Amino acid sequence: MPPTYRLLLPVPQAGFYDYLPPEGESLSEGQYVEVPFGGRVMIGIVWGAGGGDVPVTKLKAVRRVLDVPPLPPVSRAFVEWVSAYTLAPEGVVLKMLFGNAKLIEAKKKDSFDCPRFDPDFHQPTLTDAQRAAADYLTQKVTEGDYSATLLDGVTGSGKTEVFCEAMAENLRQNKQTLLLLPEIAMTAALIDRLTARFGGRPVEWHSGLGERQRRFHWQAIARGEAKLILGARSALFLPYPDLGLIVVDEEHEAAYKQEEGTIYHGRDMAVARAHLGRIPVILSSATPSLETLFNGQQGKYGHVKLPTRFGSAGMPSIACVDVRKQKFAPHEFIAPPVFDALKETIARGKQAMLFLNRRGYAPLTLCRGCGHRLECPRCTAWLTEHKKAAQLRCHHCDFAMRLPESCPSCQAKDKFAACGPGVERIAEEVSKRLPEVRFALMVSDLLETPQAAQELVDRMARRELDLLIGTQIMAKGYHFPDLTFVGVIDGDLGLSGGDPRAAERTFQLLQQMAGRSGRGTEAGRVLLQTTQPDHPVMQALVKGDRDAFLEAELREREAYHLPPYARLASLTVSGEDVTEVIKAAQHLAATAPSHPHVRILGPAPAPYARLRGKYRHRLMIQTPRGFNLSFYLRGWLSGLKWPHRLRLLVDIDPYSFL
Ligand code: ADP
Ligand code: ZN
């Protein structure tokens, strides 16, 4: 009887498939092979010996073995681990590893000279504090075993310089280093910096690459030739034969959470990957997540600190502007103290930022005749006016329309009123009140590529601009030495809503935003417009007392049994027929295996009860920390029959509560 092999194929159906080897050949684990599957040809991975569920006479044969280095055991273990943790079938996780099959095989004319890196190409002289932090991390790389370390340093303290030392040590050992970034908008600046530091351009991995480049990079990584990889979270799944270090920059960023397809948190998966590969991982941030700080407190992670900025730069001074006590002219949103500070800063030849975390012109358009609000026809959400694009847009789906001529409800003409500000409206106010100021809008929907963002950053760095007005993409690690003032238009924006991480996120975002100012010789100044100057978040920012805030926030989380003291999962049922959705969600709740450690909340309508035309009802599962939630859920959900018209979304450790 011929031996059979168990293959994993990148298909959504759960499970493995048995195949015969090509005539007269044998296969080995990890090989990439081409197989017939359901009338198609597909690439799979040899996972082991056949399972024997299907009679040998019914099996098909592998067509050929591809000329690619076999998938390393640690990559296979990672696929299995991610699948078990997220409840996504192994095949779906495998798909993230090689995406489309075109990446895998080199074409004849392909040639990609993988850059070489010199760990000592341009080594900066570190300060004593930086040296101590770098030594600790370098030591971890030398030990070459699993460790997780939080690199916790204020904005501008030199975290990048410090983790580059650990990367240099890993390069000396000739191993691969992966540096993860939360968003591709940030890659350009860091690429220049790493190129200057290591004398070669890091190999990129993110959705912004063309197909040819992707193929080159994938292959250079799979062959182990690419030693320095800079990527978005998807880069974690690449088949590194010799990964020696992972650095997660801006580890607190919510953008690490993938919210579609296989739902996972890039930072958490990086720690898991490091654990499986027995290598160090560095989590870097000026505003670490509560989860990571907690792991530091518990001794699970190492914790190195850089408490001061590099050079003469001090920390910015932060003050609140209580908007309830301010007088605003009609249709103005910049409070007088913020306006004065802005004007004064620019008059002195310095630069500024105005921050409002809301895209578009106005978040709500209503009819002054009848009070009708313009809503998305497919989502429980208002339409945001975008003046530049002359559109009303839904920020949750791709719905867009022109502003109607008359009210759809009362037919009145010219009665529409734009309510509240978005960044475009702030820009309009600046043009009116400070016409001589040179400013640009920095918003994701107006910047389509990382290059466009970089161009804006360069113009700011060359002093061709006095002011940037924008959303949270401005808060990223940019360094403008002459930027001395940051005005925050609506500091409370993130605090409302039922998100248990609202306070933490607002604190992080405002702290990062503040960190853009005063990075040169002159101290920075930050004014926060708020209606809640006494809120713990605002108080912590004003007093510069992060630790007190975190302690208070941790106590709160503990009292309410929230992460990091407990674990959560959310199960969202969605579908077009609301009755069917409700019934299915109730049925789901009724089938939950009872367990003394598991609490089931709901089902209840999600805060956005309808999105993209689908109704959404949700259950929250709450368990103690350390509970094997994935195992419990698999036991519960694997037996369920699910109608085609409905979808069940499983989110372990949810970050979005919308
Ligand atoms: P962080 O990553 O903590 O925000 P950076 O590494 O970006 O900080 O450092 C802030 C600025 O200070 C950068 O321009 C960086 O090049 C500079 N810098 C930091 N440490 C040093 C050093 N030891 N020597 C020279 N320049 C440094
Ligand atoms: Zn919508």
XYZ file of C-alpha atoms and ligand atoms in Angstrom:
686
model
C 0.000 0.000 0.000
C 1.494 3.389 -0.948
C 2.102 5.850 1.889
C -0.336 8.724 2.053
C 0.234 12.263 3.256
C -1.847 14.749 5.158
C -1.889 18.152 3.467
C -3.064 21.535 4.606
C -4.680 23.569 1.850
C -5.477 27.296 1.976
C -9.235 26.744 1.934
C -11.915 27.835 4.385
C -13.170 24.296 5.040
C -11.829 23.010 8.339
C -9.452 20.082 8.361
C -6.682 18.414 6.396
C -6.713 16.383 3.198
C -5.016 13.101 2.367
C -3.084 12.757 -0.893
C -0.801 10.252 -2.554
C 2.740 11.314 -3.466
C 3.643 11.839 -7.130
C 4.294 8.505 -8.853
C 7.459 6.902 -7.479
C 8.361 9.763 -5.126
C 8.070 10.351 -1.430
C 7.289 13.624 0.318
C 8.555 15.284 3.458
C 6.967 17.605 5.989
C 6.777 21.268 5.135
C 7.080 20.872 1.367
C 4.985 23.096 -0.853
C 3.099 20.928 -3.316
C 0.699 21.438 -6.195
C -2.463 19.362 -5.994
C -5.787 18.960 -7.765
C -8.623 20.105 -5.512
C -12.274 20.337 -6.466
C -11.586 20.836 -10.165
C -8.862 23.425 -9.476
C -5.135 23.314 -8.976
C -3.907 24.587 -5.666
C -0.824 24.802 -3.515
C -0.728 23.084 -0.161
C 1.751 22.105 2.507
C 2.723 18.569 3.488
C 1.764 18.393 7.165
C 2.519 14.775 8.015
C 1.456 11.188 7.421
C -2.012 10.541 5.996
C -4.957 10.452 8.380
C -6.485 7.416 6.696
C -10.106 8.633 6.818
C -10.565 8.194 3.069
C -9.807 4.880 1.302
C -6.520 4.995 -0.591
C -8.248 4.097 -3.849
C -10.197 7.337 -3.704
C -7.169 9.588 -3.111
C -5.675 11.840 -5.724
C -1.948 12.297 -6.196
C 0.171 15.363 -5.630
C 1.200 16.743 -9.020
C 4.605 18.125 -8.156
C 6.773 19.515 -5.404
C 7.599 23.201 -5.667
C 11.128 24.487 -5.602
C 10.781 26.490 -2.381
C 12.445 25.916 0.996
C 10.088 23.778 3.106
C 7.836 25.547 5.564
C 9.766 25.487 8.865
C 8.292 23.516 11.780
C 7.837 26.700 13.820
C 5.703 28.208 11.048
C 3.558 25.091 11.014
C 3.230 25.198 14.781
C 2.268 28.865 14.522
C -0.485 28.128 11.985
C -1.906 25.499 14.355
C -1.625 27.764 17.365
C -3.306 30.754 15.697
C -6.058 28.503 14.423
C -6.680 27.029 17.859
C -6.640 30.459 19.498
C -8.801 32.389 17.047
C -11.048 29.468 16.029
C -10.251 30.174 12.383
C -9.703 26.971 10.352
C -6.024 26.109 9.783
C -6.457 26.571 6.044
C -7.576 30.148 6.514
C -4.526 30.888 8.638
C -2.312 29.194 6.047
C -3.684 31.541 3.421
C -2.233 34.449 5.375
C 1.173 32.816 5.075
C 1.377 32.761 1.325
C -1.717 34.693 0.267
C -1.968 34.117 -3.398
C 0.000 31.252 -4.874
C 1.772 33.503 -7.360
C 4.143 34.615 -4.634
C 5.700 31.290 -4.169
C 7.550 30.366 -7.304
C 10.239 32.496 -8.863
C 9.841 33.430 -12.491
C 12.792 33.009 -14.843
C 13.461 36.679 -15.271
C 13.122 37.466 -11.566
C 16.137 38.938 -9.918
C 16.092 40.664 -6.595
C 19.291 41.702 -4.941
C 18.510 41.425 -1.323
C 20.166 44.274 0.551
C 23.028 43.548 2.933
C 23.062 45.143 6.328
C 25.958 46.263 8.443
C 25.105 46.227 12.145
C 27.752 48.894 12.795
C 27.104 51.056 9.732
C 26.190 54.129 11.702
C 26.103 53.552 15.405
C 24.969 56.530 17.484
C 26.503 57.354 20.831
C 23.868 56.425 23.345
C 23.139 58.241 26.575
C 23.657 56.291 29.795
C 19.971 55.487 30.151
C 19.738 54.424 26.513
C 22.879 52.312 26.883
C 21.448 50.504 29.914
C 18.201 49.763 28.069
C 20.080 48.677 24.939
C 22.375 46.398 26.969
C 19.401 44.679 28.557
C 17.794 44.035 25.170
C 21.033 43.013 23.484
C 21.588 40.523 26.279
C 18.180 38.988 25.541
C 19.130 38.617 21.878
C 22.434 37.009 22.831
C 20.655 34.552 25.110
C 18.512 33.635 22.132
C 15.571 32.286 24.097
C 12.004 33.462 24.520
C 11.595 36.683 26.447
C 9.173 39.575 26.179
C 10.313 43.045 27.161
C 8.395 46.289 27.338
C 10.537 49.190 26.139
C 8.745 51.996 27.910
C 10.068 55.444 27.084
C 8.505 58.875 26.737
C 8.057 60.208 23.197
C 11.434 61.287 21.824
C 13.481 59.373 24.403
C 15.282 57.332 21.760
C 13.350 54.050 21.828
C 14.016 53.576 18.136
C 17.764 54.034 18.643
C 17.623 51.556 21.510
C 15.747 48.765 19.764
C 18.040 49.249 16.760
C 20.885 48.082 19.052
C 19.042 44.838 19.710
C 18.387 44.505 15.981
C 22.088 45.074 15.301
C 23.000 42.257 17.681
C 20.555 39.960 15.931
C 22.077 40.918 12.566
C 25.522 40.077 13.925
C 24.189 36.610 14.612
C 23.038 36.550 10.991
C 19.411 35.949 11.946
C 16.256 37.566 10.618
C 14.691 40.505 12.424
C 11.071 41.519 12.040
C 10.049 45.054 12.961
C 6.269 45.419 13.107
C 4.464 48.705 12.637
C 0.779 49.323 13.223
C 0.148 51.138 9.944
C 1.839 51.417 6.599
C 1.536 55.202 6.674
C 4.465 55.110 9.082
C 6.849 52.939 7.101
C 8.468 55.608 4.897
C 10.060 57.614 7.707
C 11.315 54.539 9.502
C 12.756 53.029 6.320
C 14.963 56.059 5.839
C 16.089 55.850 9.420
C 16.899 52.152 9.317
C 18.684 52.538 5.990
C 20.869 55.226 7.530
C 21.508 53.043 10.577
C 22.239 49.718 8.839
C 23.433 50.786 5.391
C 20.723 48.907 3.503
C 17.058 49.290 2.825
C 14.880 46.970 4.950
C 12.619 44.552 3.100
C 9.027 45.711 3.354
C 5.878 43.670 3.767
C 2.461 45.300 3.661
C -0.587 45.718 1.471
C 0.901 48.697 -0.354
C 3.387 46.590 -2.338
C 2.930 45.669 -5.979
C 2.757 42.002 -6.940
C 6.294 41.753 -8.305
C 7.776 43.305 -5.202
C 5.673 41.074 -3.003
C 6.973 38.036 -4.808
C 10.607 39.151 -4.486
C 10.205 39.954 -0.843
C 8.294 36.789 -0.014
C 10.984 34.655 -1.596
C 13.879 36.529 -0.051
C 12.209 36.064 3.331
C 11.423 32.370 2.764
C 14.998 31.700 1.685
C 16.306 33.498 4.750
C 18.174 36.078 2.657
C 16.138 39.020 3.864
C 17.587 39.778 7.280
C 15.714 42.940 8.161
C 11.989 43.016 7.534
C 9.737 45.965 8.201
C 6.110 45.028 8.029
C 2.497 45.404 8.996
C 0.890 42.741 11.207
C 0.453 40.354 8.243
C 4.262 40.038 8.103
C 4.073 37.856 11.229
C 2.794 34.944 9.190
C 5.636 34.826 6.668
C 7.712 31.619 6.555
C 10.910 32.875 8.239
C 13.450 30.051 8.393
C 15.603 31.857 10.920
C 13.748 34.563 12.785
C 15.764 35.733 15.791
C 13.946 38.847 17.037
C 10.581 40.574 16.757
C 10.124 44.240 17.616
C 6.583 45.574 17.925
C 6.726 49.357 17.611
C 3.886 51.407 19.137
C 2.610 48.240 20.762
C -0.445 50.000 22.245
C -1.919 50.811 18.826
C -5.423 49.508 18.204
C -4.483 49.212 14.524
C -2.657 45.988 15.419
C -6.009 44.370 15.818
C -7.225 42.820 12.614
C -11.005 43.143 12.641
C -11.874 41.270 9.463
C -11.370 37.737 8.235
C -9.298 36.004 10.874
C -9.650 38.281 13.865
C -6.397 38.587 15.775
C -4.234 41.055 17.626
C -0.859 41.528 15.944
C 0.923 42.292 19.205
C -0.426 39.230 20.989
C 0.337 37.010 18.020
C 3.886 38.422 17.938
C 4.359 37.328 21.543
C 2.946 33.891 20.709
C 5.231 33.601 17.661
C 8.248 34.554 19.766
C 7.255 31.984 22.360
C 6.916 29.205 19.777
C 10.201 30.162 18.129
C 11.989 30.628 21.465
C 13.174 34.107 20.546
C 12.951 37.533 22.196
C 10.191 40.037 21.451
C 10.381 43.755 22.273
C 7.202 45.775 22.767
C 7.952 49.470 22.389
C 5.700 52.367 23.346
C 5.521 55.755 25.022
C 2.024 54.869 26.203
C 1.990 51.113 26.752
C -1.273 49.248 26.759
C -2.715 48.310 30.108
C -2.375 44.645 29.179
C 1.345 44.973 28.576
C 1.990 47.059 31.685
C 0.062 44.536 33.712
C 2.211 41.729 32.310
C 5.227 43.815 33.317
C 3.905 44.235 36.866
C 3.242 40.510 37.105
C 6.796 39.760 36.034
C 5.734 38.002 32.836
C 7.458 40.681 30.748
C 10.690 42.508 31.376
C 10.324 46.273 31.700
C 12.983 48.789 30.674
C 12.380 52.516 30.927
C 13.595 55.699 29.289
C 12.088 58.418 31.461
C 13.470 61.513 29.710
C 13.655 62.905 26.224
C 16.901 62.844 24.305
C 18.868 66.105 24.253
C 17.627 69.311 25.759
C 13.961 68.724 24.990
C 11.746 68.660 28.069
C 8.259 67.240 28.271
C 5.487 69.511 26.985
C 3.246 71.360 29.411
C -0.390 70.344 29.100
C -3.385 72.404 30.195
C -7.135 72.048 29.768
C -9.439 74.638 28.253
C -12.894 74.201 29.748
C -15.087 74.847 26.724
C -18.158 75.319 28.921
C -16.606 78.582 30.135
C -15.544 79.840 26.710
C -17.326 82.199 24.372
C -17.511 80.980 20.793
C -18.676 83.034 17.810
C -21.283 81.194 15.708
C -19.770 78.364 13.657
C -16.435 78.632 15.416
C -14.905 75.697 17.224
C -11.418 76.850 18.135
C -11.606 78.247 21.683
C -10.043 81.690 22.228
C -7.026 80.491 24.289
C -6.232 77.872 21.641
C -6.648 80.415 18.863
C -4.354 82.900 20.627
C -1.678 80.292 21.279
C -1.823 79.170 17.667
C -1.490 82.696 16.366
C 1.323 83.525 18.729
C 3.250 80.331 17.903
C 3.125 80.915 14.177
C 3.927 84.614 14.528
C 7.150 83.567 16.265
C 8.086 81.362 13.326
C 7.282 78.090 15.094
C 4.967 75.329 13.926
C 1.733 73.915 15.313
C -0.814 71.130 15.049
C -4.555 71.201 15.538
C -5.945 67.807 16.333
C -9.513 66.609 15.999
C -10.172 62.931 15.676
C -13.011 63.261 13.212
C -12.759 63.144 9.455
C -14.848 65.209 7.058
C -16.579 68.543 7.512
C -19.462 67.834 9.867
C -20.536 64.607 11.586
C -24.242 65.350 11.316
C -26.470 67.109 8.825
C -30.001 67.885 9.902
C -33.008 69.652 8.456
C -33.845 72.804 10.370
C -37.394 72.502 9.049
C -38.371 69.161 10.554
C -35.343 67.933 12.495
C -34.722 65.035 10.116
C -31.185 63.652 10.338
C -29.436 62.327 7.289
C -28.595 58.721 8.067
C -26.921 55.910 6.206
C -29.566 53.704 4.579
C -27.540 50.616 5.525
C -26.088 51.437 8.951
C -27.240 52.811 12.302
C -25.098 55.886 11.716
C -25.287 59.460 10.564
C -23.754 60.545 7.317
C -20.666 62.722 7.553
C -20.397 65.655 5.224
C -17.154 65.787 3.216
C -16.995 69.207 1.646
C -13.854 68.630 -0.407
C -15.415 65.637 -2.083
C -18.878 67.329 -2.113
C -20.382 64.208 -0.573
C -22.151 62.789 2.407
C -20.419 59.602 3.460
C -20.987 56.784 5.840
C -17.828 56.033 7.804
C -18.907 52.432 8.350
C -19.699 51.277 4.836
C -18.871 52.650 1.409
C -22.161 54.500 1.037
C -21.811 58.026 -0.363
C -24.211 60.519 -1.923
C -24.435 64.152 -2.904
C -26.178 66.463 -0.463
C -29.853 66.272 -1.531
C -31.533 69.459 -2.748
C -34.449 69.113 -0.409
C -35.136 67.315 2.843
C -36.178 63.697 2.186
C -38.676 63.992 5.045
C -40.370 67.424 4.723
C -39.174 68.431 1.220
C -37.977 71.818 2.515
C -35.195 73.351 0.447
C -32.065 75.053 1.825
C -32.800 74.007 5.380
C -29.867 71.712 5.946
C -27.574 72.562 8.805
C -24.111 71.088 9.337
C -23.735 70.214 13.014
C -20.427 69.937 14.805
C -16.939 70.032 13.414
C -14.758 67.627 11.493
C -11.192 68.489 10.510
C -12.286 70.064 7.215
C -14.416 72.514 9.139
C -11.514 73.420 11.416
C -9.452 74.031 8.297
C -12.170 76.339 7.000
C -12.150 78.248 10.278
C -8.369 78.645 10.128
C -8.531 79.917 6.521
C -11.084 82.506 7.543
C -9.502 83.674 10.757
C -5.804 83.285 9.888
C -5.670 83.591 6.082
C -1.880 84.006 5.984
C -1.169 80.694 7.729
C 0.256 77.926 5.535
C -1.468 74.723 6.548
C -2.338 71.283 5.232
C -4.888 68.666 6.213
C -3.518 65.358 7.394
C -6.345 62.855 7.179
C -6.334 59.273 5.992
C -9.054 59.739 3.361
C -7.093 62.553 1.718
C -3.775 60.661 1.776
C -4.009 57.537 -0.246
C -0.461 56.224 -0.130
C 2.355 56.180 2.424
C 4.238 58.406 -0.032
C 1.544 61.069 0.140
C 1.761 61.067 3.929
C 5.535 61.232 3.751
C 5.384 64.146 1.338
C 3.287 66.074 3.800
C 5.698 65.222 6.586
C 8.606 66.389 4.425
C 6.904 69.696 3.651
C 6.355 70.199 7.348
C 9.987 69.271 8.091
C 11.212 71.725 5.401
C 9.144 74.428 7.096
C 6.953 74.990 4.056
C 3.986 74.599 6.369
C 3.158 76.362 9.624
C 0.345 74.123 10.676
C -1.014 70.625 10.259
C -4.693 70.037 10.935
C -5.618 66.407 11.217
C -6.849 63.242 12.859
C -4.991 60.595 14.821
C -2.636 59.795 11.951
C -0.789 62.970 13.034
C -0.091 61.423 16.428
C 2.323 58.855 14.969
C 6.031 59.046 15.701
C 6.788 62.166 13.650
C 9.571 64.414 14.742
C 9.334 68.137 13.929
C 11.869 70.065 16.039
C 10.145 73.434 15.482
C 6.693 72.242 16.420
C 5.930 73.837 19.752
C 2.148 73.976 20.024
C -0.569 71.343 19.819
C -4.232 72.288 20.154
C -6.783 69.539 20.708
C -10.234 70.592 19.534
C -12.395 67.963 21.187
C -10.429 66.007 23.747
C -13.520 64.210 25.051
C -14.355 62.590 21.745
C -13.090 59.131 22.623
C -14.503 59.059 26.155
C -18.151 58.432 25.398
C -19.659 55.111 24.392
C -19.534 51.755 26.093
C -15.975 50.780 25.239
C -14.154 49.537 28.348
C -10.884 50.801 26.880
C -12.205 54.317 26.166
C -10.246 56.053 28.930
C -7.054 54.152 28.192
C -7.249 54.900 24.487
C -8.031 58.563 24.971
C -5.126 58.887 27.347
C -2.758 57.181 24.904
C -3.911 59.187 21.937
C -3.753 62.565 23.671
C -0.393 61.726 25.217
C 0.981 60.740 21.805
C -0.477 63.886 20.292
C 1.104 66.003 23.016
C 4.368 64.179 22.382
C 4.633 65.765 18.935
C 5.367 69.129 20.484
C 8.542 70.555 21.928
C 10.945 67.990 20.515
C 13.592 70.583 19.666
C 15.144 73.183 21.920
C 11.965 74.994 22.915
C 9.524 73.333 25.316
C 6.188 72.313 23.891
C 2.778 73.494 24.926
C -0.507 71.638 24.632
C -4.045 72.917 25.145
C -6.899 70.433 25.422
C -10.436 71.634 24.758
C -12.699 69.616 27.010
C -16.013 69.682 28.852
C -14.587 67.421 31.569
C -11.371 68.984 32.866
C -11.734 66.946 36.065
C -11.912 63.610 34.298
C -9.085 61.287 35.476
C -7.736 61.135 31.925
C -7.460 64.920 31.657
C -6.031 65.211 35.167
C -3.382 62.586 34.472
C -2.376 64.396 31.279
C -2.190 67.784 32.967
C -0.194 66.468 35.901
C 1.938 64.209 33.719
C 1.086 61.382 36.072
C 0.716 58.306 33.957
C 1.281 55.848 36.745
C -1.514 57.246 38.888
C -3.887 57.053 35.962
C -2.922 53.493 35.176
C -3.307 52.424 38.778
C -6.785 53.958 38.922
C -7.725 52.415 35.612
C -6.457 48.999 36.682
C -8.538 49.168 39.868
C -11.578 49.991 37.752
C -10.960 47.086 35.397
C -10.506 44.763 38.332
C -13.769 45.910 39.925
C -15.718 45.344 36.712
C -13.996 42.063 35.805
C -12.535 43.424 32.607
C -9.207 42.732 30.882
C -6.453 42.414 31.948
C -8.080 40.890 35.061
C -10.549 38.867 33.067
C -11.003 37.631 29.548
C -13.677 38.521 27.033
C -14.906 37.134 23.770
C -17.703 38.511 21.664
C -19.999 36.507 19.437
C -21.865 38.623 16.917
C -24.709 37.207 14.893
C -25.526 39.190 11.779
C -27.961 38.912 8.924
C -30.488 40.836 6.852
C -33.598 39.590 8.594
C -33.784 41.073 12.070
C -36.188 38.449 13.473
C -33.974 35.660 12.271
C -30.904 37.330 13.786
C -32.572 37.757 17.170
C -33.821 34.184 17.173
C -30.404 32.816 16.265
C -28.673 34.917 18.933
C -31.131 33.686 21.554
C -30.682 30.118 20.421
C -26.923 30.568 20.605
C -27.179 31.836 24.182
C -29.438 28.921 25.114
C -26.901 26.374 23.882
C -23.971 27.770 25.878
C -22.457 24.987 28.000
C -22.810 26.019 31.610
C -19.537 26.439 33.413
C -18.920 27.934 36.853
C -16.280 30.325 35.468
C -18.179 31.555 32.434
C -20.618 34.434 32.419
C -22.700 35.102 29.327
C -23.999 38.634 28.790
C -26.711 39.280 26.252
C -27.692 38.755 23.533
C -28.301 42.443 22.929
C -28.182 44.655 19.850
C -24.622 45.821 19.126
C -24.125 49.616 19.520
C -24.260 49.817 15.730
C -27.323 47.603 15.562
C -27.183 47.602 11.776
C -24.062 47.790 9.614
C -23.854 47.396 5.819
C -27.481 46.362 5.762
C -26.963 43.582 8.312
C -28.581 43.513 11.741
C -26.205 42.628 14.554
C -26.899 41.009 17.903
C -24.158 40.183 20.317
C -23.218 37.963 23.218
C -20.309 38.751 25.478
C -18.496 35.931 27.190
C -16.676 36.859 30.370
C -14.238 34.516 32.109
C -11.420 34.770 34.641
C -7.902 35.423 33.410
C -6.091 32.250 32.473
C -9.297 30.508 31.400
C -8.998 28.624 28.096
C -11.653 30.581 26.285
C -10.842 29.211 22.832
C -11.277 25.653 24.065
C -14.595 26.459 25.719
C -15.881 28.214 22.604
C -14.819 25.427 20.298
C -16.697 22.925 22.411
C -19.753 25.133 22.229
C -19.695 26.319 18.639
C -18.350 23.349 16.699
C -21.587 21.392 17.025
C -23.836 24.249 15.931
C -25.643 24.214 12.616
C -25.712 27.670 11.168
C -28.119 28.906 8.464
C -26.375 30.260 5.365
C -28.056 33.608 5.600
C -26.553 34.339 9.002
C -22.976 34.959 10.013
C -21.336 34.358 13.333
C -18.289 36.460 14.098
C -16.060 35.194 16.893
C -13.763 37.780 18.417
C -11.435 36.564 21.153
C -10.084 39.448 23.280
C -12.211 42.046 21.458
C -10.967 45.618 21.040
C -13.870 47.031 19.123
C -17.178 47.171 20.908
C -19.148 48.916 18.169
P 11.337 57.609 20.282
O 11.398 56.423 19.359
O 11.455 57.246 21.724
O 10.215 58.576 20.025
P 13.613 58.458 18.761
O 14.468 57.243 18.735
O 12.796 58.773 17.556
O 12.669 58.442 20.032
O 14.536 59.704 19.138
C 14.066 61.047 19.067
C 15.092 61.899 18.304
O 16.303 61.967 19.044
C 15.449 61.323 16.969
O 15.658 62.370 16.049
C 16.734 60.577 17.238
O 17.530 60.441 16.083
C 17.385 61.444 18.295
N 18.227 60.659 19.186
C 17.814 59.852 20.176
N 18.855 59.288 20.811
C 19.967 59.732 20.181
C 21.379 59.520 20.382
N 21.832 58.735 21.355
N 22.225 60.169 19.556
C 21.766 60.957 18.583
N 20.458 61.206 18.351
C 19.556 60.606 19.134
Zn -23.280 52.827 6.157
